[in-house]
Amino acid sequence: MTNTNELIGSPNFLAYKFSFETESVEFLPVESNEISRVSALKLEYIDPGRRLISVPLADMTGLLDSSNRTLQDNPPRFIFHTAFCASTFLSRCLDVEGYVTALREPQLLLDAANAKRLQWRSRTTGLDYRQLARLALLLLQKHARPSEKLLIKPINSVNNIASELLQITARAKSLMLYTDARNFLLSTLRKGEAGKHVARAMFDLLRCDFPHLSKLSLSAVINMTDWNVIMTLWRLQIEQAEFLLRTHAGNGLMASVYGEKLARDTAGALQAANRFLDLGIPESRIDDIAQSDRRFEDAKVSGQAFSLEKRTQRYQKIEQFYGEELEQIFKWMCRNNPAVQIYPNLSGTLY
């Protein structure tokens, strides 16, 4: 029988999710190789049949004691992003045993982000949404060995609590990966109907962070075309990212990376990221990673090859298929938002 202290403290148990209904944290038994293997810490990727173990939230409030300096002494680093911009690839390249353990898209942080959107308050403890982000980081920190840095790549929907995460860790550094409107649109369309569905789900969540869009009626959202949703989603993420960069880049805690620069100059981008995030990975290891099989594999689909040439060819086919419709949607976005740029250059450029 596993006791609560082991669940909370052992890296063999991932604090998987907050249950708002039962006011508990559900833990998932894991092996370290499973964490490094998956592109996202989702049950269906790890083992859909594995049983979760529930621990009441009240049993973990002691972790939040102000004397707990775990996050200050070895703060986690973050890779924030605007989706479809090679953030999974970056996190895999910087996941180097002995130096860095990377967690990709932990559900626990998304739950903390949604708690803020819901202005959640506990019925059984004195906690509310403002404490959940810190509790999540404390529960995730154990997955890095004492000599390692923890690198977290949240899902893009966590950007609404990025400032809180940086404030919690005091001196933690982060990157903001982003892409341009054309690449975002083509990447979404390449995924077919599934990609459009994901974009709508992202938009429905992200619009909660913008007061003028949070009150949109269901009929108004339904009447938005797929094109409208995809481009509005991209624009909102860019606005959110730029706000975060203007807030945190000046104090040296955040820098921006254009995803295409990472794809085309992998070695240069990895070296710059390693230095900025203070990860301590030897430069020779970074150079080896930039030339390894990892550079030519799909970061999300195991065993599938990736090349810029093949991606360019796929994108060209999509552009030929849709033709003038693509240009019209860009004109629509710029007409309705004159300040927007199809190819933005966000603040705080890394290199």
mmCIF file of C-alpha atoms in Angstrom:
data_model
loop_
_atom_site.group_PDB
_atom_site.id
_atom_site.type_symbol
_atom_site.label_atom_id
_atom_site.label_comp_id
_atom_site.label_asym_id
_atom_site.label_seq_id
_atom_site.Cartn_x
_atom_site.Cartn_y
_atom_site.Cartn_z
ATOM 1 C CA MET A 1 0.000 0.000 0.000
ATOM 2 C CA THR A 2 1.545 3.323 -1.091
ATOM 3 C CA ASN A 3 1.419 6.049 1.540
ATOM 4 C CA THR A 4 0.736 9.728 0.914
ATOM 5 C CA ASN A 5 4.310 10.863 1.609
ATOM 6 C CA GLU A 6 5.649 8.482 -1.040
ATOM 7 C CA LEU A 7 3.122 9.701 -3.606
ATOM 8 C CA ILE A 8 4.042 13.307 -2.937
ATOM 9 C CA GLY A 9 7.808 12.855 -2.687
ATOM 10 C CA SER A 10 8.768 10.003 -4.990
ATOM 11 C CA PRO A 11 9.551 10.675 -8.692
ATOM 12 C CA ASN A 12 7.945 7.298 -9.390
ATOM 13 C CA PHE A 13 4.565 9.000 -9.014
ATOM 14 C CA LEU A 14 3.595 11.895 -11.268
ATOM 15 C CA ALA A 15 1.163 14.421 -9.814
ATOM 16 C CA TYR A 16 -1.055 14.083 -12.843
ATOM 17 C CA LYS A 17 -4.098 16.312 -12.366
ATOM 18 C CA PHE A 18 -6.232 18.351 -9.997
ATOM 19 C CA SER A 19 -9.747 17.040 -9.548
ATOM 20 C CA PHE A 20 -11.918 20.061 -8.857
ATOM 21 C CA GLU A 21 -14.921 17.849 -8.180
ATOM 22 C CA THR A 22 -13.291 15.808 -5.396
ATOM 23 C CA GLU A 23 -10.715 18.487 -4.408
ATOM 24 C CA SER A 24 -7.820 16.096 -4.739
ATOM 25 C CA VAL A 25 -4.646 15.503 -6.721
ATOM 26 C CA GLU A 26 -4.514 12.318 -8.745
ATOM 27 C CA PHE A 27 -1.100 10.641 -8.992
ATOM 28 C CA LEU A 28 0.062 8.359 -11.787
ATOM 29 C CA PRO A 29 2.755 5.668 -11.305
ATOM 30 C CA VAL A 30 5.496 6.345 -13.882
ATOM 31 C CA GLU A 31 9.040 5.433 -14.855
ATOM 32 C CA SER A 32 11.544 8.142 -15.761
ATOM 33 C CA ASN A 33 11.922 6.745 -19.292
ATOM 34 C CA GLU A 34 8.170 7.130 -19.808
ATOM 35 C CA ILE A 35 8.367 10.818 -18.955
ATOM 36 C CA SER A 36 11.191 11.387 -21.446
ATOM 37 C CA ARG A 37 9.491 9.259 -24.118
ATOM 38 C CA VAL A 38 6.126 10.952 -24.498
ATOM 39 C CA SER A 39 5.486 14.215 -26.339
ATOM 40 C CA ALA A 40 2.936 15.222 -23.699
ATOM 41 C CA LEU A 41 2.218 13.932 -20.205
ATOM 42 C CA LYS A 42 -1.185 12.545 -21.105
ATOM 43 C CA LEU A 43 -2.562 9.285 -19.802
ATOM 44 C CA GLU A 44 -3.369 8.047 -23.292
ATOM 45 C CA TYR A 45 0.282 8.499 -24.298
ATOM 46 C CA ILE A 46 1.750 6.861 -21.187
ATOM 47 C CA ASP A 47 -0.695 4.009 -20.501
ATOM 48 C CA PRO A 48 -4.471 4.484 -20.893
ATOM 49 C CA GLY A 49 -5.198 1.598 -18.531
ATOM 50 C CA ARG A 50 -3.005 2.701 -15.651
ATOM 51 C CA ARG A 51 -4.848 3.512 -12.436
ATOM 52 C CA LEU A 52 -4.677 6.970 -10.870
ATOM 53 C CA ILE A 53 -4.290 7.292 -7.094
ATOM 54 C CA SER A 54 -6.183 10.118 -5.416
ATOM 55 C CA VAL A 55 -4.840 12.223 -2.525
ATOM 56 C CA PRO A 56 -7.023 14.893 -0.846
ATOM 57 C CA LEU A 57 -5.875 18.450 -1.458
ATOM 58 C CA ALA A 58 -5.951 19.005 2.299
ATOM 59 C CA ASP A 59 -3.049 16.538 2.684
ATOM 60 C CA MET A 60 -0.778 18.748 0.547
ATOM 61 C CA THR A 61 -1.357 22.235 1.927
ATOM 62 C CA GLY A 62 1.747 21.854 4.121
ATOM 63 C CA LEU A 63 3.917 22.009 1.009
ATOM 64 C CA LEU A 64 2.902 25.646 0.626
ATOM 65 C CA ASP A 65 4.596 26.658 3.886
ATOM 66 C CA SER A 66 6.601 29.828 3.287
ATOM 67 C CA SER A 67 9.761 28.148 4.612
ATOM 68 C CA ASN A 68 9.751 25.679 1.703
ATOM 69 C CA ARG A 69 12.500 27.034 -0.563
ATOM 70 C CA THR A 70 12.548 24.189 -3.079
ATOM 71 C CA LEU A 71 11.522 26.403 -5.991
ATOM 72 C CA GLN A 72 13.844 29.247 -5.037
ATOM 73 C CA ASP A 73 16.950 27.094 -4.569
ATOM 74 C CA ASN A 74 16.622 25.267 -7.908
ATOM 75 C CA PRO A 75 13.886 27.010 -9.893
ATOM 76 C CA PRO A 76 12.356 25.263 -12.903
ATOM 77 C CA ARG A 77 12.850 26.798 -16.336
ATOM 78 C CA PHE A 78 9.987 27.178 -18.814
ATOM 79 C CA ILE A 79 9.386 26.946 -22.541
ATOM 80 C CA PHE A 80 6.198 28.904 -23.177
ATOM 81 C CA HIS A 81 4.908 28.950 -26.734
ATOM 82 C CA THR A 82 2.099 29.791 -29.153
ATOM 83 C CA ALA A 83 1.620 26.222 -30.503
ATOM 84 C CA PHE A 84 2.858 24.654 -33.748
ATOM 85 C CA CYS A 85 6.268 26.316 -33.391
ATOM 86 C CA ALA A 86 8.707 23.451 -32.550
ATOM 87 C CA SER A 87 8.435 23.762 -28.756
ATOM 88 C CA THR A 88 8.245 19.967 -28.338
ATOM 89 C CA PHE A 89 11.374 19.614 -30.469
ATOM 90 C CA LEU A 90 13.212 22.197 -28.369
ATOM 91 C CA SER A 91 12.229 20.508 -25.117
ATOM 92 C CA ARG A 92 13.416 17.122 -26.410
ATOM 93 C CA CYS A 93 16.778 18.513 -27.509
ATOM 94 C CA LEU A 94 17.390 20.093 -24.102
ATOM 95 C CA ASP A 95 16.310 16.971 -22.188
ATOM 96 C CA VAL A 96 19.812 15.694 -21.370
ATOM 97 C CA GLU A 97 20.228 13.172 -18.562
ATOM 98 C CA GLY A 98 22.487 14.444 -15.804
ATOM 99 C CA TYR A 99 21.784 18.065 -16.703
ATOM 100 C CA VAL A 100 18.085 18.543 -17.473
ATOM 101 C CA THR A 101 14.804 16.705 -17.016
ATOM 102 C CA ALA A 102 12.049 18.038 -19.261
ATOM 103 C CA LEU A 103 8.323 17.735 -18.598
ATOM 104 C CA ARG A 104 6.096 18.299 -21.595
ATOM 105 C CA GLU A 105 2.565 19.618 -21.086
ATOM 106 C CA PRO A 106 1.826 18.470 -17.531
ATOM 107 C CA GLN A 107 -1.938 18.430 -17.001
ATOM 108 C CA LEU A 108 -1.445 19.812 -13.488
ATOM 109 C CA LEU A 109 -0.363 23.225 -14.837
ATOM 110 C CA LEU A 110 -3.261 23.369 -17.284
ATOM 111 C CA ASP A 111 -5.593 22.686 -14.362
ATOM 112 C CA ALA A 112 -3.995 25.569 -12.451
ATOM 113 C CA ALA A 113 -4.454 27.815 -15.501
ATOM 114 C CA ASN A 114 -8.109 26.834 -15.805
ATOM 115 C CA ALA A 115 -8.607 27.385 -12.075
ATOM 116 C CA LYS A 116 -7.658 31.024 -12.666
ATOM 117 C CA ARG A 117 -10.131 31.268 -15.522
ATOM 118 C CA LEU A 118 -12.837 29.848 -13.242
ATOM 119 C CA GLN A 119 -11.713 31.919 -10.209
ATOM 120 C CA TRP A 120 -11.854 28.616 -8.338
ATOM 121 C CA ARG A 121 -12.103 28.426 -4.538
ATOM 122 C CA SER A 122 -11.780 25.305 -2.411
ATOM 123 C CA ARG A 123 -14.668 24.131 -0.251
ATOM 124 C CA THR A 124 -12.517 21.894 1.957
ATOM 125 C CA THR A 125 -9.335 23.974 2.437
ATOM 126 C CA GLY A 126 -8.363 27.631 2.541
ATOM 127 C CA LEU A 127 -6.883 27.418 -0.958
ATOM 128 C CA ASP A 128 -8.048 29.073 -4.129
ATOM 129 C CA TYR A 129 -6.773 29.382 -7.697
ATOM 130 C CA ARG A 130 -3.910 31.658 -6.597
ATOM 131 C CA GLN A 131 -2.124 28.838 -4.747
ATOM 132 C CA LEU A 132 -2.576 26.043 -7.281
ATOM 133 C CA ALA A 133 0.231 27.103 -9.627
ATOM 134 C CA ARG A 134 2.801 27.043 -6.803
ATOM 135 C CA LEU A 135 1.490 23.725 -5.520
ATOM 136 C CA ALA A 136 1.763 22.283 -9.032
ATOM 137 C CA LEU A 137 5.409 23.344 -9.353
ATOM 138 C CA LEU A 138 6.272 21.934 -5.939
ATOM 139 C CA LEU A 139 4.742 18.592 -6.896
ATOM 140 C CA LEU A 140 6.539 18.505 -10.263
ATOM 141 C CA GLN A 141 9.990 19.621 -9.068
ATOM 142 C CA LYS A 142 10.829 16.153 -7.698
ATOM 143 C CA HIS A 143 11.278 14.756 -11.219
ATOM 144 C CA ALA A 144 14.633 16.514 -11.628
ATOM 145 C CA ARG A 145 17.566 14.900 -9.852
ATOM 146 C CA PRO A 146 19.409 17.156 -7.335
ATOM 147 C CA SER A 147 22.136 17.861 -9.911
ATOM 148 C CA GLU A 148 19.655 18.597 -12.711
ATOM 149 C CA LYS A 149 17.509 21.510 -13.796
ATOM 150 C CA LEU A 150 13.802 20.995 -14.349
ATOM 151 C CA LEU A 151 12.594 22.291 -17.714
ATOM 152 C CA ILE A 152 8.830 22.531 -18.179
ATOM 153 C CA LYS A 153 7.119 22.999 -21.513
ATOM 154 C CA PRO A 154 3.496 23.744 -20.622
ATOM 155 C CA ILE A 155 0.697 23.534 -23.145
ATOM 156 C CA ASN A 156 0.065 26.919 -24.794
ATOM 157 C CA SER A 157 -3.173 27.392 -22.820
ATOM 158 C CA VAL A 158 -1.053 27.879 -19.685
ATOM 159 C CA ASN A 159 0.297 31.242 -20.904
ATOM 160 C CA ASN A 160 -2.396 33.004 -18.858
ATOM 161 C CA ILE A 161 -0.454 32.124 -15.668
ATOM 162 C CA ALA A 162 3.066 32.588 -17.082
ATOM 163 C CA SER A 163 3.629 35.735 -15.017
ATOM 164 C CA GLU A 164 2.521 33.955 -11.850
ATOM 165 C CA LEU A 165 4.871 31.050 -12.551
ATOM 166 C CA LEU A 166 7.814 33.413 -12.981
ATOM 167 C CA GLN A 167 6.936 35.326 -9.823
ATOM 168 C CA ILE A 168 6.643 32.102 -7.824
ATOM 169 C CA THR A 169 10.118 30.973 -8.810
ATOM 170 C CA ALA A 170 11.615 34.469 -8.355
ATOM 171 C CA ARG A 171 14.580 34.023 -10.717
ATOM 172 C CA ALA A 172 13.406 31.307 -13.096
ATOM 173 C CA LYS A 173 14.096 31.989 -16.746
ATOM 174 C CA SER A 174 11.860 31.172 -19.660
ATOM 175 C CA LEU A 175 11.651 31.213 -23.427
ATOM 176 C CA MET A 176 8.666 32.231 -25.518
ATOM 177 C CA LEU A 177 8.559 30.319 -28.797
ATOM 178 C CA TYR A 178 6.309 31.642 -31.542
ATOM 179 C CA THR A 179 5.582 31.323 -35.219
ATOM 180 C CA ASP A 180 4.160 33.522 -37.954
ATOM 181 C CA ALA A 181 0.583 33.566 -39.219
ATOM 182 C CA ARG A 182 1.289 31.696 -42.449
ATOM 183 C CA ASN A 183 3.129 28.814 -40.798
ATOM 184 C CA PHE A 184 0.491 28.563 -38.074
ATOM 185 C CA LEU A 185 -2.312 28.376 -40.624
ATOM 186 C CA LEU A 186 -0.539 25.891 -42.894
ATOM 187 C CA SER A 187 0.440 23.707 -39.939
ATOM 188 C CA THR A 188 -3.170 23.619 -38.787
ATOM 189 C CA LEU A 189 -4.533 22.830 -42.256
ATOM 190 C CA ARG A 190 -1.930 20.085 -42.728
ATOM 191 C CA LYS A 191 -3.531 18.254 -39.803
ATOM 192 C CA GLY A 192 -6.893 18.138 -41.583
ATOM 193 C CA GLU A 193 -10.188 18.200 -39.689
ATOM 194 C CA ALA A 194 -8.433 17.136 -36.491
ATOM 195 C CA GLY A 195 -6.277 20.268 -36.677
ATOM 196 C CA LYS A 196 -9.313 22.499 -37.127
ATOM 197 C CA HIS A 197 -10.989 20.832 -34.151
ATOM 198 C CA VAL A 198 -7.912 21.425 -31.977
ATOM 199 C CA ALA A 199 -7.810 25.075 -33.064
ATOM 200 C CA ARG A 200 -11.456 25.581 -32.066
ATOM 201 C CA ALA A 201 -10.849 23.975 -28.677
ATOM 202 C CA MET A 202 -7.781 26.179 -28.121
ATOM 203 C CA PHE A 203 -9.700 29.287 -29.152
ATOM 204 C CA ASP A 204 -12.637 28.508 -26.893
ATOM 205 C CA LEU A 205 -10.265 28.296 -23.927
ATOM 206 C CA LEU A 206 -7.976 31.187 -24.811
ATOM 207 C CA ARG A 207 -10.779 33.674 -25.410
ATOM 208 C CA CYS A 208 -11.578 33.410 -21.688
ATOM 209 C CA ASP A 209 -8.386 35.422 -21.098
ATOM 210 C CA PHE A 210 -9.667 38.365 -23.163
ATOM 211 C CA PRO A 211 -12.652 40.216 -21.613
ATOM 212 C CA HIS A 212 -13.994 41.445 -24.955
ATOM 213 C CA LEU A 213 -14.146 37.864 -26.262
ATOM 214 C CA SER A 214 -15.099 35.927 -23.125
ATOM 215 C CA LYS A 215 -18.726 37.037 -23.453
ATOM 216 C CA LEU A 216 -19.116 35.889 -27.055
ATOM 217 C CA SER A 217 -22.374 34.009 -27.478
ATOM 218 C CA LEU A 218 -22.386 30.376 -28.560
ATOM 219 C CA SER A 219 -24.048 31.319 -31.829
ATOM 220 C CA ALA A 220 -21.347 33.928 -32.541
ATOM 221 C CA VAL A 221 -18.603 31.352 -32.021
ATOM 222 C CA ILE A 222 -20.402 28.737 -34.123
ATOM 223 C CA ASN A 223 -20.749 31.231 -36.976
ATOM 224 C CA MET A 224 -17.022 31.899 -37.075
ATOM 225 C CA THR A 225 -15.469 30.020 -39.970
ATOM 226 C CA ASP A 226 -12.512 27.698 -39.443
ATOM 227 C CA TRP A 227 -10.341 30.352 -41.079
ATOM 228 C CA ASN A 228 -11.597 33.029 -38.665
ATOM 229 C CA VAL A 229 -10.988 30.821 -35.648
ATOM 230 C CA ILE A 230 -7.466 29.787 -36.666
ATOM 231 C CA MET A 231 -6.298 33.314 -37.444
ATOM 232 C CA THR A 232 -7.948 34.851 -34.378
ATOM 233 C CA LEU A 233 -6.378 32.155 -32.202
ATOM 234 C CA TRP A 234 -2.942 32.894 -33.639
ATOM 235 C CA ARG A 235 -3.374 36.668 -33.200
ATOM 236 C CA LEU A 236 -4.543 36.371 -29.584
ATOM 237 C CA GLN A 237 -1.587 34.165 -28.715
ATOM 238 C CA ILE A 238 0.839 36.616 -30.292
ATOM 239 C CA GLU A 239 -0.727 39.493 -28.335
ATOM 240 C CA GLN A 240 -0.491 37.495 -25.122
ATOM 241 C CA ALA A 241 3.118 36.504 -25.850
ATOM 242 C CA GLU A 242 4.175 40.071 -26.620
ATOM 243 C CA PHE A 243 2.577 41.336 -23.399
ATOM 244 C CA LEU A 244 4.517 38.730 -21.399
ATOM 245 C CA LEU A 245 7.761 39.582 -23.165
ATOM 246 C CA ARG A 246 7.362 43.307 -22.558
ATOM 247 C CA THR A 247 6.723 42.533 -18.894
ATOM 248 C CA HIS A 248 9.566 40.065 -18.301
ATOM 249 C CA ALA A 249 12.201 40.390 -21.053
ATOM 250 C CA GLY A 250 13.526 43.654 -19.624
ATOM 251 C CA ASN A 251 14.491 42.011 -16.342
ATOM 252 C CA GLY A 252 16.264 39.172 -18.120
ATOM 253 C CA LEU A 253 13.758 36.460 -17.230
ATOM 254 C CA MET A 254 12.245 35.838 -20.660
ATOM 255 C CA ALA A 255 13.446 35.827 -24.260
ATOM 256 C CA SER A 256 11.675 35.136 -27.543
ATOM 257 C CA VAL A 257 12.589 32.573 -30.187
ATOM 258 C CA TYR A 258 11.048 32.459 -33.653
ATOM 259 C CA GLY A 259 10.288 28.802 -34.350
ATOM 260 C CA GLU A 260 11.573 28.941 -37.923
ATOM 261 C CA LYS A 261 14.948 30.150 -36.667
ATOM 262 C CA LEU A 262 15.136 27.110 -34.410
ATOM 263 C CA ALA A 263 14.272 24.825 -37.328
ATOM 264 C CA ARG A 264 16.828 26.375 -39.688
ATOM 265 C CA ASP A 265 19.690 27.069 -37.260
ATOM 266 C CA THR A 266 19.190 24.335 -34.699
ATOM 267 C CA ALA A 267 22.721 24.393 -33.268
ATOM 268 C CA GLY A 268 22.751 28.162 -32.842
ATOM 269 C CA ALA A 269 19.315 28.256 -31.240
ATOM 270 C CA LEU A 270 20.085 25.374 -28.869
ATOM 271 C CA GLN A 271 23.366 26.915 -27.746
ATOM 272 C CA ALA A 272 21.653 30.262 -27.104
ATOM 273 C CA ALA A 273 18.783 28.588 -25.216
ATOM 274 C CA ASN A 274 21.203 26.543 -23.114
ATOM 275 C CA ARG A 275 23.134 29.665 -22.113
ATOM 276 C CA PHE A 276 20.098 31.849 -21.439
ATOM 277 C CA LEU A 277 18.318 29.234 -19.342
ATOM 278 C CA ASP A 278 21.533 28.419 -17.425
ATOM 279 C CA LEU A 279 21.075 24.704 -18.055
ATOM 280 C CA GLY A 280 24.775 23.870 -17.913
ATOM 281 C CA ILE A 281 24.769 21.419 -20.828
ATOM 282 C CA PRO A 282 28.286 21.256 -22.360
ATOM 283 C CA GLU A 283 28.509 22.997 -25.723
ATOM 284 C CA SER A 284 29.903 19.838 -27.307
ATOM 285 C CA ARG A 285 26.786 17.915 -26.236
ATOM 286 C CA ILE A 286 24.576 20.579 -27.771
ATOM 287 C CA ASP A 287 26.480 20.360 -31.066
ATOM 288 C CA ASP A 288 26.119 16.576 -31.043
ATOM 289 C CA ILE A 289 22.358 16.839 -30.401
ATOM 290 C CA ALA A 290 21.962 19.325 -33.249
ATOM 291 C CA GLN A 291 23.481 16.771 -35.632
ATOM 292 C CA SER A 292 21.934 13.650 -34.102
ATOM 293 C CA ASP A 293 18.949 11.591 -35.208
ATOM 294 C CA ARG A 294 16.832 13.761 -32.920
ATOM 295 C CA ARG A 295 17.283 16.608 -35.413
ATOM 296 C CA PHE A 296 15.689 14.562 -38.189
ATOM 297 C CA GLU A 297 12.844 12.887 -36.304
ATOM 298 C CA ASP A 298 9.319 14.141 -35.784
ATOM 299 C CA ALA A 299 9.242 15.441 -32.200
ATOM 300 C CA LYS A 300 5.664 14.309 -31.657
ATOM 301 C CA VAL A 301 5.403 11.081 -33.672
ATOM 302 C CA SER A 302 7.941 8.417 -32.721
ATOM 303 C CA GLY A 303 9.690 6.799 -35.680
ATOM 304 C CA GLN A 304 8.517 9.390 -38.200
ATOM 305 C CA ALA A 305 11.148 11.411 -40.060
ATOM 306 C CA PHE A 306 11.136 15.190 -40.354
ATOM 307 C CA SER A 307 12.773 17.454 -42.895
ATOM 308 C CA LEU A 308 12.263 21.090 -43.780
ATOM 309 C CA GLU A 309 12.204 20.166 -47.464
ATOM 310 C CA LYS A 310 9.299 17.734 -47.072
ATOM 311 C CA ARG A 311 7.406 20.182 -44.874
ATOM 312 C CA THR A 312 7.878 22.910 -47.490
ATOM 313 C CA GLN A 313 6.539 20.588 -50.186
ATOM 314 C CA ARG A 314 3.457 19.756 -48.103
ATOM 315 C CA TYR A 315 2.827 23.427 -47.419
ATOM 316 C CA GLN A 316 3.135 24.255 -51.121
ATOM 317 C CA LYS A 317 0.475 21.673 -51.939
ATOM 318 C CA ILE A 318 -1.857 23.206 -49.371
ATOM 319 C CA GLU A 319 -1.254 26.682 -50.782
ATOM 320 C CA GLN A 320 -1.956 25.440 -54.306
ATOM 321 C CA PHE A 321 -5.155 23.730 -53.161
ATOM 322 C CA TYR A 322 -6.621 26.749 -51.363
ATOM 323 C CA GLY A 323 -5.140 29.401 -53.632
ATOM 324 C CA GLU A 324 -6.556 32.885 -53.185
ATOM 325 C CA GLU A 325 -8.557 31.851 -50.099
ATOM 326 C CA LEU A 326 -5.345 31.923 -48.049
ATOM 327 C CA GLU A 327 -4.528 35.476 -49.051
ATOM 328 C CA GLN A 328 -8.091 36.590 -48.359
ATOM 329 C CA ILE A 329 -8.015 35.341 -44.782
ATOM 330 C CA PHE A 330 -4.757 37.200 -44.127
ATOM 331 C CA LYS A 331 -6.321 40.354 -45.575
ATOM 332 C CA TRP A 332 -9.380 39.819 -43.357
ATOM 333 C CA MET A 333 -7.219 39.572 -40.247
ATOM 334 C CA CYS A 334 -5.133 42.644 -41.103
ATOM 335 C CA ARG A 335 -8.195 44.681 -42.083
ATOM 336 C CA ASN A 336 -9.849 43.985 -38.741
ATOM 337 C CA ASN A 337 -6.614 44.366 -36.773
ATOM 338 C CA PRO A 338 -4.425 46.983 -38.498
ATOM 339 C CA ALA A 339 -1.560 46.587 -36.010
ATOM 340 C CA VAL A 340 -1.102 42.865 -36.690
ATOM 341 C CA GLN A 341 1.826 41.593 -38.749
ATOM 342 C CA ILE A 342 1.797 38.305 -40.645
ATOM 343 C CA TYR A 343 5.470 37.857 -39.763
ATOM 344 C CA PRO A 344 5.843 39.438 -36.303
ATOM 345 C CA ASN A 345 9.117 40.162 -34.585
ATOM 346 C CA LEU A 346 8.413 39.823 -30.885
ATOM 347 C CA SER A 347 10.312 41.641 -28.156
ATOM 348 C CA GLY A 348 13.291 40.196 -26.299
ATOM 349 C CA THR A 349 14.852 38.245 -29.165
ATOM 350 C CA LEU A 350 17.185 35.542 -27.820
ATOM 351 C CA TYR A 351 19.823 35.871 -30.521
#
